[in-house]
């Protein structure tokens, strides 16, 4: 079973303070850590699990500058066979469609049974690249996938709906699955595998190589801003013991003890 | 400008997001001097009087195959309705259904799409959507590069539903959808609750990503015990396998309405907030002063949770003895 996994390098923002940069269209990134997008990390593991079961080859693809080689090498160390990085000066301010178009330009010439993406990127939150790519390739897809079982060219997947409900859906391969976080337990690479992956050659492709002079952008970020605050918590000041004591009193006054 | 709204329904009932979309749709229709058409595929098991109140027209495509959502079949039903329209806004919920459907639909129709929107506005004749990025820490103003046709997916509960007083006419259309062999809905699966039902608790202490390690969770559980409450969590804790799914608060987990909700190391992504909005009193402990959870909380401590939680537990125990 040949599998392609599309991965993205993103800043870790869940636990960090975020600031808008002076041009107002991006965030200040030099103080942030970067890593593989969370859902993509689960997508990668799902690919490795299927390869262990069915054999075949895993190809990783990422659109990005040199820094994103780190996540590609980590993916190679975890069990992927090849890695492709697509990069070009023209590939800036990409929206979901443009990213999908770039990926399509490469993937259309590669054999695959399954393409994996994450179901959402923690930076832009578009949730768009997977289904868009599937449509460009003319293959079926399922998003928010929380389990996959492949049998005879059909994948039985669970999709996560609202309020804990799931739906079971059968999808005929080749297909694209946008994976939800929590679908598996991503493994860590061994030191030996990391060392081996460090010297592996990555394929680097430019816009010319993929025959896409200018990806088409359909939406544009005009500006970023801090969401207007409608309500704000009363912040309890003081050292941790002082603040905790005040908070405990508040809980008591409300009759909650 | 025509406004189309996809009616989202599940297990025979119209879902709330539909009325939120129809409310947005009517506001847009007023601005653009247009009309709202609700698209109901497959039919529902309830009366559609409320839909009629909220849309000028209802296009009804009755087809057993469309009773359960199927992105591929819904796309096949939508394309013939939209493909010859030159000027429209198509509104779809940013739900498990909409996420599966809208980007592929936009691609086939070659129409720009803005996903997960929390606001829609007109600025200098430009059509602008507001959407959140970085887990709700920032908002983005997003414009469309190609004017005329727009697909927008709207976040749940971002636009309050207000009922209209229209008398929508139902137009029945034959189903354009044939048999397909590449995607088939099988069934709904409801995971059983095996342990604690957190929806019944009066006091919930919820833990999030800030806890960093499974071994730190007992510290939070002790606080929950001291308060006589139950331990719950946000999604990353379940994803990591540290707590079972039934403890998860949020859009894909449980919706809770306790008297007291204490969020510890939870930044407050939208998906979590929708699950705990109904709590009477909310307290947040987080080291990031800009974490969105502080916009939902009544009281907050901006500090290291590892310093605050153990002393808070002690103070609670003292007061209880007291």
PDB file of N, CA and C in Angstrom, chain B residues 3 5 9 18 69 76 81 97 113 125 136 150 178 186 194 221 225 227 232 240 249 251 271 277 294 311 319:
ATOM      1  N   UNK B   3     -28.865  34.403  -1.840  1.00  0.00           N
ATOM      2  CA  UNK B   3     -28.264  33.803  -0.658  1.00  0.00           C
ATOM      3  C   UNK B   3     -28.805  32.377  -0.537  1.00  0.00           C
ATOM      4  N   UNK B   5     -28.655  28.778   1.715  1.00  0.00           N
ATOM      5  CA  UNK B   5     -28.268  28.199   3.012  1.00  0.00           C
ATOM      6  C   UNK B   5     -28.499  26.695   2.945  1.00  0.00           C
ATOM      7  N   UNK B   9     -29.131  18.625   8.765  1.00  0.00           N
ATOM      8  CA  UNK B   9     -29.999  17.810   9.614  1.00  0.00           C
ATOM      9  C   UNK B   9     -29.326  16.485   9.906  1.00  0.00           C
ATOM     10  N   UNK B  18     -28.427  25.537  11.331  1.00  0.00           N
ATOM     11  CA  UNK B  18     -29.233  25.940  10.180  1.00  0.00           C
ATOM     12  C   UNK B  18     -29.918  27.279  10.429  1.00  0.00           C
ATOM     13  N   UNK B  69     -26.195  12.439   5.841  1.00  0.00           N
ATOM     14  CA  UNK B  69     -25.215  13.270   5.158  1.00  0.00           C
ATOM     15  C   UNK B  69     -24.156  12.406   4.467  1.00  0.00           C
ATOM     16  N   UNK B  76     -23.003  16.531  -5.273  1.00  0.00           N
ATOM     17  CA  UNK B  76     -23.704  16.252  -6.529  1.00  0.00           C
ATOM     18  C   UNK B  76     -25.075  16.927  -6.572  1.00  0.00           C
ATOM     19  N   UNK B  81     -27.596  23.208  -8.769  1.00  0.00           N
ATOM     20  CA  UNK B  81     -28.322  24.399  -8.312  1.00  0.00           C
ATOM     21  C   UNK B  81     -27.451  25.645  -8.442  1.00  0.00           C
ATOM     22  N   UNK B  97     -20.148  18.116   9.086  1.00  0.00           N
ATOM     23  CA  UNK B  97     -20.699  17.982   7.735  1.00  0.00           C
ATOM     24  C   UNK B  97     -20.069  19.003   6.786  1.00  0.00           C
ATOM     25  N   UNK B 113     -13.618  30.269  -1.108  1.00  0.00           N
ATOM     26  CA  UNK B 113     -14.279  29.867   0.141  1.00  0.00           C
ATOM     27  C   UNK B 113     -13.512  30.442   1.324  1.00  0.00           C
ATOM     28  N   UNK B 125     -17.205  48.551  -0.016  1.00  0.00           N
ATOM     29  CA  UNK B 125     -17.712  47.684  -1.089  1.00  0.00           C
ATOM     30  C   UNK B 125     -17.032  46.312  -1.166  1.00  0.00           C
ATOM     31  N   UNK B 136      -7.865  30.716  18.265  1.00  0.00           N
ATOM     32  CA  UNK B 136      -8.735  31.756  18.807  1.00  0.00           C
ATOM     33  C   UNK B 136      -7.971  32.900  19.454  1.00  0.00           C
ATOM     34  N   UNK B 150     -19.441  33.470  -3.557  1.00  0.00           N
ATOM     35  CA  UNK B 150     -18.727  33.211  -2.313  1.00  0.00           C
ATOM     36  C   UNK B 150     -19.317  31.991  -1.611  1.00  0.00           C
ATOM     37  N   UNK B 178     -27.364  10.101  -8.511  1.00  0.00           N
ATOM     38  CA  UNK B 178     -27.478   8.683  -8.850  1.00  0.00           C
ATOM     39  C   UNK B 178     -26.768   7.832  -7.819  1.00  0.00           C
ATOM     40  N   UNK B 186     -22.686   4.243   6.604  1.00  0.00           N
ATOM     41  CA  UNK B 186     -23.028   2.952   7.190  1.00  0.00           C
ATOM     42  C   UNK B 186     -23.949   3.131   8.397  1.00  0.00           C
ATOM     43  N   UNK B 194     -18.855   4.754  30.350  1.00  0.00           N
ATOM     44  CA  UNK B 194     -18.542   3.634  31.238  1.00  0.00           C
ATOM     45  C   UNK B 194     -18.267   4.062  32.670  1.00  0.00           C
ATOM     46  N   UNK B 221      -6.671  16.302  40.136  1.00  0.00           N
ATOM     47  CA  UNK B 221      -7.746  15.442  40.635  1.00  0.00           C
ATOM     48  C   UNK B 221      -7.938  15.650  42.147  1.00  0.00           C
ATOM     49  N   UNK B 225     -11.288  16.577  44.088  1.00  0.00           N
ATOM     50  CA  UNK B 225     -11.792  15.824  45.239  1.00  0.00           C
ATOM     51  C   UNK B 225     -12.033  16.737  46.440  1.00  0.00           C
ATOM     52  N   UNK B 227     -12.884  19.727  46.432  1.00  0.00           N
ATOM     53  CA  UNK B 227     -14.086  20.529  46.178  1.00  0.00           C
ATOM     54  C   UNK B 227     -15.349  19.669  46.121  1.00  0.00           C
ATOM     55  N   UNK B 232     -12.436  16.722  34.785  1.00  0.00           N
ATOM     56  CA  UNK B 232     -12.726  16.682  33.342  1.00  0.00           C
ATOM     57  C   UNK B 232     -11.503  17.222  32.613  1.00  0.00           C
ATOM     58  N   UNK B 240      -3.918  12.444  24.072  1.00  0.00           N
ATOM     59  CA  UNK B 240      -2.686  11.853  24.605  1.00  0.00           C
ATOM     60  C   UNK B 240      -2.962  10.548  25.348  1.00  0.00           C
ATOM     61  N   UNK B 249     -14.624  17.825  27.725  1.00  0.00           N
ATOM     62  CA  UNK B 249     -15.597  18.901  27.565  1.00  0.00           C
ATOM     63  C   UNK B 249     -15.309  19.607  26.245  1.00  0.00           C
ATOM     64  N   UNK B 251     -16.850  20.666  21.880  1.00  0.00           N
ATOM     65  CA  UNK B 251     -17.785  20.401  20.788  1.00  0.00           C
ATOM     66  C   UNK B 251     -17.808  18.931  20.387  1.00  0.00           C
ATOM     67  N   UNK B 271     -13.477  25.246  20.461  1.00  0.00           N
ATOM     68  CA  UNK B 271     -14.038  23.900  20.592  1.00  0.00           C
ATOM     69  C   UNK B 271     -14.252  23.515  22.051  1.00  0.00           C
ATOM     70  N   UNK B 277     -19.775  26.809  28.181  1.00  0.00           N
ATOM     71  CA  UNK B 277     -20.362  28.155  28.236  1.00  0.00           C
ATOM     72  C   UNK B 277     -21.499  28.261  29.234  1.00  0.00           C
ATOM     73  N   UNK B 294      -9.734  33.496  29.556  1.00  0.00           N
ATOM     74  CA  UNK B 294      -9.995  34.607  30.483  1.00  0.00           C
ATOM     75  C   UNK B 294     -11.147  35.499  29.997  1.00  0.00           C
ATOM     76  N   UNK B 311      -1.638  24.831  46.457  1.00  0.00           N
ATOM     77  CA  UNK B 311      -2.056  25.689  47.581  1.00  0.00           C
ATOM     78  C   UNK B 311      -3.551  25.938  47.571  1.00  0.00           C
ATOM     79  N   UNK B 319     -10.773  25.751  54.530  1.00  0.00           N
ATOM     80  CA  UNK B 319     -12.074  26.411  54.641  1.00  0.00           C
ATOM     81  C   UNK B 319     -13.193  25.409  54.893  1.00  0.00           C
TER      82      UNK B 319
END
